[in-house]
Short mmCIF file of C-alpha atoms and ligand atoms in Angstrom, two decimals:
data_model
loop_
_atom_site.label_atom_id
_atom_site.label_comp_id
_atom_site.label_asym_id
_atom_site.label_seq_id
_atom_site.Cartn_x
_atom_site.Cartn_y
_atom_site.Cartn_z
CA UNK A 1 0.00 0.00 0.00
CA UNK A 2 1.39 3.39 -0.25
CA UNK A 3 0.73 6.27 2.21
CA UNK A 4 -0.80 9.61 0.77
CA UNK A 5 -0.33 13.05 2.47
CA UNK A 6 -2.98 15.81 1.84
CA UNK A 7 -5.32 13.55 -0.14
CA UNK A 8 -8.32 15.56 0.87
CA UNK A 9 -7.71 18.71 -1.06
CA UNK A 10 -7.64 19.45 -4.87
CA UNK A 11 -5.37 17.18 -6.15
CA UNK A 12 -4.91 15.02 -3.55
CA UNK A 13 -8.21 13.35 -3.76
CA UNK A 14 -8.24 13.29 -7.19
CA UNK A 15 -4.97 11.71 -7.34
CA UNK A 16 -6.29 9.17 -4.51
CA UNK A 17 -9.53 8.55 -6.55
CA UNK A 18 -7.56 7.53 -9.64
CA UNK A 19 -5.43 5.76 -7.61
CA UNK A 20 -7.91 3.04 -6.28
CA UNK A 21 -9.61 2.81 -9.64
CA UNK A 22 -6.50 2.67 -11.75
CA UNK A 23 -4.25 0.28 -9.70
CA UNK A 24 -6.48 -1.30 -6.49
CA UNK A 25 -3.88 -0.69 -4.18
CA UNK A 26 -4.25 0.25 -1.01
CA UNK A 27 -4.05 3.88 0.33
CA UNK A 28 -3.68 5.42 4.09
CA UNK A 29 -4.75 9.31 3.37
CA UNK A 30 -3.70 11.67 5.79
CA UNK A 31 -5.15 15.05 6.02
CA UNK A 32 -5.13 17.43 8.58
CA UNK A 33 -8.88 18.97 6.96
CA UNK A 34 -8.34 22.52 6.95
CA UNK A 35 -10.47 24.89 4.81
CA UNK A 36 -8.52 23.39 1.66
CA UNK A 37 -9.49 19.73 2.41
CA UNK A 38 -12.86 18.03 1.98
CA UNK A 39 -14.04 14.39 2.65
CA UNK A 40 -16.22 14.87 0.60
CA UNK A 41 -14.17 14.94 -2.35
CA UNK A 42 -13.42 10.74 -0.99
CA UNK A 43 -16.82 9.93 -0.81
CA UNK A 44 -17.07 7.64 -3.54
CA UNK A 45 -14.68 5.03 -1.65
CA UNK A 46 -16.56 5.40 1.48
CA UNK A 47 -17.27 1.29 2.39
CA UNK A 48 -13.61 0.44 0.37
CA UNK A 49 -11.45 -0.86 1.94
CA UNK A 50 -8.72 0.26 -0.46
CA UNK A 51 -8.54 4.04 1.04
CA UNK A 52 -8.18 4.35 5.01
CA UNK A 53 -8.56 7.76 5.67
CA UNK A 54 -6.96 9.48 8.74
CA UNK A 55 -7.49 12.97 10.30
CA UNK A 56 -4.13 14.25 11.56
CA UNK A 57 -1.12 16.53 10.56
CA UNK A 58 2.38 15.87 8.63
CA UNK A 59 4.15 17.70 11.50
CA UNK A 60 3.25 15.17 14.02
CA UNK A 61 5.77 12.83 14.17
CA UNK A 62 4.60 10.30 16.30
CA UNK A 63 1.33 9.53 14.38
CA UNK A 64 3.25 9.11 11.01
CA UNK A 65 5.97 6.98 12.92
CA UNK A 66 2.76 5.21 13.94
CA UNK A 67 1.38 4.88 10.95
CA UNK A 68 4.22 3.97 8.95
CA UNK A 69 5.05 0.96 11.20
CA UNK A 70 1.28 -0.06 11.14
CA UNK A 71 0.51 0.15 7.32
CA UNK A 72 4.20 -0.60 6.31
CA UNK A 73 3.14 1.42 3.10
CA UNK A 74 5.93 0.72 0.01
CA UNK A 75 5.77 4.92 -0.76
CA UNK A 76 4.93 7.88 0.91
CA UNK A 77 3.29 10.24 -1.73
CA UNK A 78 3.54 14.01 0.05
CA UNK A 79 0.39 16.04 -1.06
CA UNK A 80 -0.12 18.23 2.01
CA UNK A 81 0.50 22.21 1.53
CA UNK A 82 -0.60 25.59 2.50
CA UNK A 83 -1.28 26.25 -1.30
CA UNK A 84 -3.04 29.61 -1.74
CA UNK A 85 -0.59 32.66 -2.89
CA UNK A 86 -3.08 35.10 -1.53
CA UNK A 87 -3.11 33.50 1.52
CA UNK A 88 0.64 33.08 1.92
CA UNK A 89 1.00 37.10 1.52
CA UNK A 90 -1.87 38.06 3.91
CA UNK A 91 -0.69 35.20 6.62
CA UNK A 92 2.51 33.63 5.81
CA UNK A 93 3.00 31.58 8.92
CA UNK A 94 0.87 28.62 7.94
CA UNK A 95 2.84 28.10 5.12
CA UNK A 96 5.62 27.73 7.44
CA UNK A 97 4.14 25.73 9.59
CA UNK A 98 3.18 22.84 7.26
CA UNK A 99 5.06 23.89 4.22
CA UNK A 100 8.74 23.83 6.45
CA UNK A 101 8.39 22.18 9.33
CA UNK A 102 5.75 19.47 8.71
CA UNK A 103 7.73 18.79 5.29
CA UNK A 104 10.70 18.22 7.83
CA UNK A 105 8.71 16.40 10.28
CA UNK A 106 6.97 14.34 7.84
CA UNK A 107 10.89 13.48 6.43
CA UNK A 108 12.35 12.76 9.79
CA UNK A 109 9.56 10.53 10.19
CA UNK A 110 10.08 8.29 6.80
CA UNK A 111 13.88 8.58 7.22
CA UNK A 112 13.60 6.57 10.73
CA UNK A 113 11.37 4.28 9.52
CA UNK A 114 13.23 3.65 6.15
CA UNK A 115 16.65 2.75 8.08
CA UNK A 116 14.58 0.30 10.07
CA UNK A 117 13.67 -1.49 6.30
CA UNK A 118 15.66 -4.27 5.01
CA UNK A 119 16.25 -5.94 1.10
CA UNK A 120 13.69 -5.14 -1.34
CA UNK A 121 11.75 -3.35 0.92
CA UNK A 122 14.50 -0.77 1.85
CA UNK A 123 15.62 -0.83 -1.90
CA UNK A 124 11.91 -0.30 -3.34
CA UNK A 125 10.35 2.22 -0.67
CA UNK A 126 10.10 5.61 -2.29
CA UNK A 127 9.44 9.01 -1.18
CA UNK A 128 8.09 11.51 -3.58
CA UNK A 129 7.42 15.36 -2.90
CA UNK A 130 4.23 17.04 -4.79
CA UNK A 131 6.06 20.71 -5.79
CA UNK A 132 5.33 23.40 -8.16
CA UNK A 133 7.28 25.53 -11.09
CA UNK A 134 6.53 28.09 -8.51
CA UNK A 135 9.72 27.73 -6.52
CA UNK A 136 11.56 28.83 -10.17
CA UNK A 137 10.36 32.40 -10.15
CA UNK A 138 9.29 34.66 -12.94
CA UNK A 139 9.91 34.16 -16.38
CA UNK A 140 10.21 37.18 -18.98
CA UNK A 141 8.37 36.64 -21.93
CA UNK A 142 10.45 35.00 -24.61
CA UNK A 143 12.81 33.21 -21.91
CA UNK A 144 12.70 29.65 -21.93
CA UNK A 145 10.65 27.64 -20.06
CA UNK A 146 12.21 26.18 -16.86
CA UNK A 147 14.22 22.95 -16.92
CA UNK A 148 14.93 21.02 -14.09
CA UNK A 149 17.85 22.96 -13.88
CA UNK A 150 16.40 26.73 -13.81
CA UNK A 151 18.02 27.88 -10.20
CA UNK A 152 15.39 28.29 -7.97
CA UNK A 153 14.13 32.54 -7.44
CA UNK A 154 11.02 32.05 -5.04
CA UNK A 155 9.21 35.20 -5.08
CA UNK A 156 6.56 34.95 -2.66
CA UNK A 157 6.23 32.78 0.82
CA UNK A 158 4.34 30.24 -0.60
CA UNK A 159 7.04 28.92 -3.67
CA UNK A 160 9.62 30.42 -0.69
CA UNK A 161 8.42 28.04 1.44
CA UNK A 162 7.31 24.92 -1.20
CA UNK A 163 11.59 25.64 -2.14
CA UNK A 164 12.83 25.13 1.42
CA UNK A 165 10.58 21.55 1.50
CA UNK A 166 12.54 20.85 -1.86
CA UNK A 167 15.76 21.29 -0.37
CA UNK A 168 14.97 19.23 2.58
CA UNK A 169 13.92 16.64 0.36
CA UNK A 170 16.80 17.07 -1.43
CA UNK A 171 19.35 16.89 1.83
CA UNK A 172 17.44 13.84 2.86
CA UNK A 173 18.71 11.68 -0.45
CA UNK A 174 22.01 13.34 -0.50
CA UNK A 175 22.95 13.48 3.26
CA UNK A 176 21.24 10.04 4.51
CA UNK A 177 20.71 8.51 1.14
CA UNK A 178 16.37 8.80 1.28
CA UNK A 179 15.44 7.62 -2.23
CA UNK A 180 12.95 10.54 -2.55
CA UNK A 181 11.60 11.78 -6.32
CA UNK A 182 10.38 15.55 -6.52
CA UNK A 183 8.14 16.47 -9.33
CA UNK A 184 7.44 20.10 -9.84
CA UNK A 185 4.22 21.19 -11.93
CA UNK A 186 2.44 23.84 -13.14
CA UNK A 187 -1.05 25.25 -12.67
CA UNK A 188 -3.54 22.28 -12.39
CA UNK A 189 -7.43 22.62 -13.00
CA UNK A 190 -10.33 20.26 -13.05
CA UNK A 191 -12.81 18.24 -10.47
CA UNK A 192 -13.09 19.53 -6.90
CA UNK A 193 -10.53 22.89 -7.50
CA UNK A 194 -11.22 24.92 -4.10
CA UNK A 195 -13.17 28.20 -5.67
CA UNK A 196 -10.26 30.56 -4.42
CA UNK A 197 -7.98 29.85 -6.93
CA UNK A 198 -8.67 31.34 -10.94
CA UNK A 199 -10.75 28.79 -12.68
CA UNK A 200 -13.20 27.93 -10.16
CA UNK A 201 -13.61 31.16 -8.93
CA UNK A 202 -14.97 32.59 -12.00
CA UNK A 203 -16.90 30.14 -12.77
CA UNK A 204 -18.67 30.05 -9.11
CA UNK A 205 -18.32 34.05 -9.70
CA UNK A 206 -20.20 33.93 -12.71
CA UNK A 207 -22.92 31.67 -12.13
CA UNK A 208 -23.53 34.12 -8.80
CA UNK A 209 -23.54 37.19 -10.98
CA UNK A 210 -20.32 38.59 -9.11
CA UNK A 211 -17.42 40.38 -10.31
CA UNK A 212 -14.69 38.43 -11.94
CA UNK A 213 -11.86 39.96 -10.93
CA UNK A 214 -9.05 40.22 -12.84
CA UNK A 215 -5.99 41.06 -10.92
CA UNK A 216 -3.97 43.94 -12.37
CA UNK A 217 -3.56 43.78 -17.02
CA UNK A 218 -4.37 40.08 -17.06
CA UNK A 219 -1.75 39.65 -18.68
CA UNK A 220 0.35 37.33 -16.56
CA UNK A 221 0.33 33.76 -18.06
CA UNK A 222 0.25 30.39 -15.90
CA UNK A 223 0.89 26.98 -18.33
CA UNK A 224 -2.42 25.13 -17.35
CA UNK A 225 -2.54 21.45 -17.06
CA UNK A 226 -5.61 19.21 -16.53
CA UNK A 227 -5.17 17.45 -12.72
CA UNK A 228 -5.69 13.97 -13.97
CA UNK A 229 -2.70 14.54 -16.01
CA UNK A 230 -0.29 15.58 -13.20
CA UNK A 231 -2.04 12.27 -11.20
CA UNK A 232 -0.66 10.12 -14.00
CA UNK A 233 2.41 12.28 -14.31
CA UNK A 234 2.88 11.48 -10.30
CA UNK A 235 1.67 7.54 -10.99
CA UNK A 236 5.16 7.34 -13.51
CA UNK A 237 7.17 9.02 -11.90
CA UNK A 238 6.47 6.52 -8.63
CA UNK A 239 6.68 3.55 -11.11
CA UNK A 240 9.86 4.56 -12.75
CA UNK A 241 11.98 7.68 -11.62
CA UNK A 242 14.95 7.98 -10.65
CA UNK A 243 16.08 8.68 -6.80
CA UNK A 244 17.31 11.64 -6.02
CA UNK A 245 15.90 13.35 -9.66
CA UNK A 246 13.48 16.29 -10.01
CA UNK A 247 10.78 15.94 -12.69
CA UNK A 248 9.18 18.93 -14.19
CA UNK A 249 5.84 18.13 -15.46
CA UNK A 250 3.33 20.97 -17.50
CA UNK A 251 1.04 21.08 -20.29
CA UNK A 252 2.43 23.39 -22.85
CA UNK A 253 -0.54 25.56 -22.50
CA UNK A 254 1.02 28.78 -21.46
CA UNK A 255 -2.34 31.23 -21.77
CA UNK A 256 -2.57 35.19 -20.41
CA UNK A 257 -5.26 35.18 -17.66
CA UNK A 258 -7.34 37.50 -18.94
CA UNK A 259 -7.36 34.83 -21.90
CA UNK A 260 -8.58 31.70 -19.56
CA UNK A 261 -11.42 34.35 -17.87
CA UNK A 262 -13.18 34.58 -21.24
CA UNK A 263 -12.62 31.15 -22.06
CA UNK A 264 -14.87 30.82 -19.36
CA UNK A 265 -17.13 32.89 -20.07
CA UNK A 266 -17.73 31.93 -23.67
CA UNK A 267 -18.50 28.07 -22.06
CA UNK A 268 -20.44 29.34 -19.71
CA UNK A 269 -22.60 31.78 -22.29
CA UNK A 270 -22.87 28.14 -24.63
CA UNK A 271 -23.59 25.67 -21.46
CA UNK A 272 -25.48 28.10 -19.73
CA UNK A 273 -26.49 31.28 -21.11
CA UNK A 274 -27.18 34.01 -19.06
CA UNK A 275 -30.64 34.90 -18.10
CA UNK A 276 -30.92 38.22 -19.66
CA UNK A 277 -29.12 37.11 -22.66
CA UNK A 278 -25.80 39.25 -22.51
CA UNK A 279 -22.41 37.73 -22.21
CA UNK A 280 -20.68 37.07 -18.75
CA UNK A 281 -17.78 39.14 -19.88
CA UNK A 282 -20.07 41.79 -18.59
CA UNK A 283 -18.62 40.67 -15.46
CA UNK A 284 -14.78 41.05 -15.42
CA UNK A 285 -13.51 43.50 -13.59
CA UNK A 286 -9.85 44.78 -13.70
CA UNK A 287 -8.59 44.84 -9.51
CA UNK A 288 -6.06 45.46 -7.67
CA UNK A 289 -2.85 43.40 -8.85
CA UNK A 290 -1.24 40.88 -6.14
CA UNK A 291 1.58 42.17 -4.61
CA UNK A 292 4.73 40.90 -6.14
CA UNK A 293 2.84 38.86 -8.73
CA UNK A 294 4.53 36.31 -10.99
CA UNK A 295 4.36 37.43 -14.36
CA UNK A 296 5.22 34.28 -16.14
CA UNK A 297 5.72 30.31 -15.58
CA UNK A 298 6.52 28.07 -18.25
CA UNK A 299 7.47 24.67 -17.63
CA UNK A 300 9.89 22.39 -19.89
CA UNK A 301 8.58 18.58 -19.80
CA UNK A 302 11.14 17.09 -22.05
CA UNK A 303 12.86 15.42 -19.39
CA UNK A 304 9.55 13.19 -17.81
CA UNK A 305 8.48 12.77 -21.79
CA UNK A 306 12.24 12.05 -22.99
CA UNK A 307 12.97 9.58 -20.18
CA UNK A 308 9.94 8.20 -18.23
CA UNK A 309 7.43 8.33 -21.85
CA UNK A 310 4.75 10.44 -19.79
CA UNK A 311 2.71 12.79 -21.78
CA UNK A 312 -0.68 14.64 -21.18
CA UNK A 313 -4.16 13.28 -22.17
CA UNK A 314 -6.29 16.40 -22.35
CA UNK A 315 -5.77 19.43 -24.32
CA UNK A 316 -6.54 22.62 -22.54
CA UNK A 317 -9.83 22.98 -24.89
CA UNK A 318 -10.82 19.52 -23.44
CA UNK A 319 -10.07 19.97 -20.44
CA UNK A 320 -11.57 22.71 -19.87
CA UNK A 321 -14.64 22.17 -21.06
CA UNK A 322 -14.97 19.40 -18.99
CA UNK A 323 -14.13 21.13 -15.61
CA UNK A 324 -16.88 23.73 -16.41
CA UNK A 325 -19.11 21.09 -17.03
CA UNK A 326 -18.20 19.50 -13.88
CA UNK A 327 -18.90 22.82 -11.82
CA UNK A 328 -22.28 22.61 -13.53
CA UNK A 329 -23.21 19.94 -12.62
CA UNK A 330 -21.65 19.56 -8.80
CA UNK A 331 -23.42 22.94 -7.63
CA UNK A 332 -23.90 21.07 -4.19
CA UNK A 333 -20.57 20.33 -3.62
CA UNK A 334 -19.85 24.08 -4.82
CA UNK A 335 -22.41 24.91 -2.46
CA UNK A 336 -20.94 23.14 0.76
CA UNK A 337 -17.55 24.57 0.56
CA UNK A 338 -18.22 27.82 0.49
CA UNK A 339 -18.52 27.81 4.21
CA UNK A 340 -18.69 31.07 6.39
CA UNK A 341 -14.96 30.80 6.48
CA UNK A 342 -14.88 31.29 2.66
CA UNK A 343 -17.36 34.01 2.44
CA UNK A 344 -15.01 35.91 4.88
CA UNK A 345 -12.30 35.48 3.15
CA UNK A 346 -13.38 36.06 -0.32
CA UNK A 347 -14.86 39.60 1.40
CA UNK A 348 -11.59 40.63 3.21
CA UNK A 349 -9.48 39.75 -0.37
CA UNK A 350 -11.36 41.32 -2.75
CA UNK A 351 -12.95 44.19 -0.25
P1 NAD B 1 -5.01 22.11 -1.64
O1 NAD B 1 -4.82 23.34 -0.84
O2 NAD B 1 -6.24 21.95 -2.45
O3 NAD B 1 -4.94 20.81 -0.68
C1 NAD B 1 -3.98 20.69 0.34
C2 NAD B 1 -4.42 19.54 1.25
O4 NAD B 1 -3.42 19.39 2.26
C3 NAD B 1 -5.75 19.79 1.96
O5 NAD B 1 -6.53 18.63 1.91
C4 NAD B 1 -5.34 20.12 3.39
O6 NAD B 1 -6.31 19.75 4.34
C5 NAD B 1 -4.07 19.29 3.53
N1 NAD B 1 -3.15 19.82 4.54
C6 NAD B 1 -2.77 21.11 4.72
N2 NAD B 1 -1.91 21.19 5.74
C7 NAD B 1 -1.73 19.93 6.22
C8 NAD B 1 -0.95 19.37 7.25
N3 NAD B 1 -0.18 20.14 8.04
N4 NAD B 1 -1.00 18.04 7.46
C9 NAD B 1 -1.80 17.26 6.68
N5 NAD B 1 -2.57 17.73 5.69
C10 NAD B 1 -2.53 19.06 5.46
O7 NAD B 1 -3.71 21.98 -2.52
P2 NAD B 1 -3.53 21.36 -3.99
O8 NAD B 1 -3.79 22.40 -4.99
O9 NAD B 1 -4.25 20.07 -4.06
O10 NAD B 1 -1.96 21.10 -3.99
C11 NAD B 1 -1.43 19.84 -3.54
C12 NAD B 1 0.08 19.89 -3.66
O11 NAD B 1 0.44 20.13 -5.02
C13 NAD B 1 0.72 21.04 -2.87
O12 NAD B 1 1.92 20.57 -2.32
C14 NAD B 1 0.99 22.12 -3.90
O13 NAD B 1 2.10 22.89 -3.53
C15 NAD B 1 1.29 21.26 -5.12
N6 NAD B 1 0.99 21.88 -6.43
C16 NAD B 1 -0.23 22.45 -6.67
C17 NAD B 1 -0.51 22.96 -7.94
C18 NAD B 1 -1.85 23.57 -8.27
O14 NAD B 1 -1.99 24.15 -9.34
N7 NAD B 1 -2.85 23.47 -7.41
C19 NAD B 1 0.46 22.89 -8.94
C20 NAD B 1 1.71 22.32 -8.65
C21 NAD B 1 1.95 21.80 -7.39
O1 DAU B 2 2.11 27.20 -10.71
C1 DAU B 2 1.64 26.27 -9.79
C2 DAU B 2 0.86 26.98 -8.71
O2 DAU B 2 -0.38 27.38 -9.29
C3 DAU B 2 0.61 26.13 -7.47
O3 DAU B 2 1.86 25.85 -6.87
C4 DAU B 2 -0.30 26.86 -6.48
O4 DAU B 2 -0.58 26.03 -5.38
C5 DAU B 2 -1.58 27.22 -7.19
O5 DAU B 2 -2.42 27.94 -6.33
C6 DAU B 2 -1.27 28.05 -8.44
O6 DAU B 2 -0.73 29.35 -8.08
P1 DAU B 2 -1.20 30.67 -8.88
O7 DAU B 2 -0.94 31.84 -8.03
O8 DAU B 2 -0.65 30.67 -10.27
O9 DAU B 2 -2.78 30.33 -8.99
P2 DAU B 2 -4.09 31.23 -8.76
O10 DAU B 2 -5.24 30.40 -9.23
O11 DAU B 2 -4.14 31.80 -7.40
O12 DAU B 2 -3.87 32.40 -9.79
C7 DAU B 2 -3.66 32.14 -11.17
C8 DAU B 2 -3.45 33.48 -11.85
O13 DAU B 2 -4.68 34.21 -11.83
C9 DAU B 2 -2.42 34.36 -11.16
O14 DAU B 2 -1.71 35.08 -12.15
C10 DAU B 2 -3.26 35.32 -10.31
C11 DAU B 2 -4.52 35.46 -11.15
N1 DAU B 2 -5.77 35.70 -10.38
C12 DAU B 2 -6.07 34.85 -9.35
C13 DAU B 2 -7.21 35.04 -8.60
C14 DAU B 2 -7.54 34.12 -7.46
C15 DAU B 2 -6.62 36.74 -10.72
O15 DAU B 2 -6.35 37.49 -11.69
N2 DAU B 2 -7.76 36.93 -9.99
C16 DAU B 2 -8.08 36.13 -8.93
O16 DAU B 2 -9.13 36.38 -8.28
#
């Protein structure tokens, strides 16, 4: 079985969900719940037996000591992050917190148990860290995408702190000989995206008849790739990377956001026309820009196509369509996470 960290949020669950129905093997899921995770995503394998869910936090050692020597998992898959940019410039600490020191904790943790491991189970055990092309900066327009070896210029505490839990990972195979894998990936969208971040927001924004808000020219491109894509991206890169190696995975679908906004809009006018008839571009609105905002990511994926033979499945036109068809048609689970937390925090942010 493998042990997964922070399957409850975005990507998590839906790596955990094509997990079980790709290969059947067991998963232990631990997630500490906060605003970002949701059972509910995981409700599907409620009854299986396959996916053991646990409540509890990467940066307590003792229960993933515990768990490790209970479940004996063959990987330890690490998920769990403070993930919201916004959020890691209005209150940076919990990005410390979890990003840092649980990332430590959660490595101390593996590295005792690992030395305890003998043959094929010492040799085979793997531990691979979930990062982002964040933790490589800014690109100008016209640079080249970032290889595996673009030095690392994290620009806000969130990729500041997602680069220090790459190094650690890093001095873990290196200093004690860990075999970890890191794969670092661009923007993801799809099923069960937590409406804070760009593409669900303006499609939950739309269908309320809010503002879309469009921070600063819109002009500040992300390279977009469909989740499932970065789950079977993670799933080959488990199977057959190399220890101690850093795999960049993307979607060559660099797009301006201002771009991806009426993208949305033009789905949304087709799937589900507004009620008076005009277009939801009515909507945008230009705000405030984010402060120190990132004007361009790019990410190379020769290396993880070149040696491992991974490529993406969906095009950005396909996958996008689908993940505004999803939000159409999952307006409960839309619904249930916009708790009173959200609400406050979607006030306060875009006051
Ligand atoms: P998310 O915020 O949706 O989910 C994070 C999950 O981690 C939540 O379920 C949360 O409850 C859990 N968690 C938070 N702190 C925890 C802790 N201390 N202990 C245990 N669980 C904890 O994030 P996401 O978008 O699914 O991102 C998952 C990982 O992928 C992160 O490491 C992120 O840096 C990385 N990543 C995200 C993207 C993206 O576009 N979303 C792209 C590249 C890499
Ligand atoms: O590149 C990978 C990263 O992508 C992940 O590591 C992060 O966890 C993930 O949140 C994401 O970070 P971004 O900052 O790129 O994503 P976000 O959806 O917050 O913003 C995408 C772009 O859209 C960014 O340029 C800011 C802009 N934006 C965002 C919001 C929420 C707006 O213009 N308006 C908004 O309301």
């Amino acid at each position: 079985m493998i042990l997964v960290t922070g399957g409850a949020g975005f990507i998590g669950s839906n790596f955990v969900l094509d997990w079980v129905a790709q290969t059947g093997e067991p998963v232990v899921n631990l997630d500490k719940l906060t605003y970002a995770g949701n059972r509910e995503n995981l409700s599907s394998l409620d009854g299986d037996e396959r996916h053991l869910f646990v409540r509890g936090d990467i940066g307590d050692g003792d229960l993933v000591a515990q768990l490790l020597a209970q479940h004996q998992p063959r990987a330890v898959l690490n998920f769990a992050a403070e993930s919201h940019v916004d959020r890691s410039i209005t209150g940076p600490e919990a990005f410390i917190q979890t990003n840092m020191v649980g990332t430590f904790r959660l490595l101390e943790a593996v590295r005792h148990h690992w030395l305890k491991l003998e043959g094929a189970a010492r040799a085979d055990f793997r531990f691979l860290h979930v990062s982002t092309d964040e933790v490589y900066g800014s690109l100008d327009a016209g640079a080249p995408a970032f290889t595996e070896q673009h030095r690392y210029e994290p620009n806000s505490p969130y990729s500041a702190s997602k680069a220090a839990s790459d190094h650690l990972v890093r001095a873990y195979h290196h200093t004690y000989g860990l075999p970890v894998l890191t794969t670092n990936c661009s923007n993801n969208y799809g099923p069960y995206h937590f409406p804070e971040k760009l593409i669900p927001l303006m499609i939950v924004n739309a269908l309320a008849g809010r503002n879309l808000p469009v921070y600063g020219d819109g002009m500040q491109i992300r390279d977009w790739l469909y989740v499932k894509d970065h789950c079977s991206a993670i799933r080959r890169v488990l199977e057959a990377g190399t220890p101690g190696e850093v795999y960049n995975v993307g979607g060559h679908n660099e797009k301006p956001n201002i771009e991806i906004v009426q993208t949305i809009c033009a789905l949304l006018g087709e799937l589900r026309p507004r009620a008076d008839g005009k277009p939801y571009t009515a909507q945008i609105a230009y705000v405030k820009d984010r402060p120190g905002h990132d004007r361009r990511y790019a990410i190379d994926a020769s290396r993880i196509e070149r040696e491992l033979g991974w490529k993406p499945a969906e095009t950005f036109e396909s996958g996008i369509r689908k993940t505004v068809t999803w939000y159409l048609e999952n307006a409960d689970w839309v619904e249930r996470v916009q708790s009173g937390a959200y609400r406050e925090w979607v006030a306060a942010q875009y006051a």
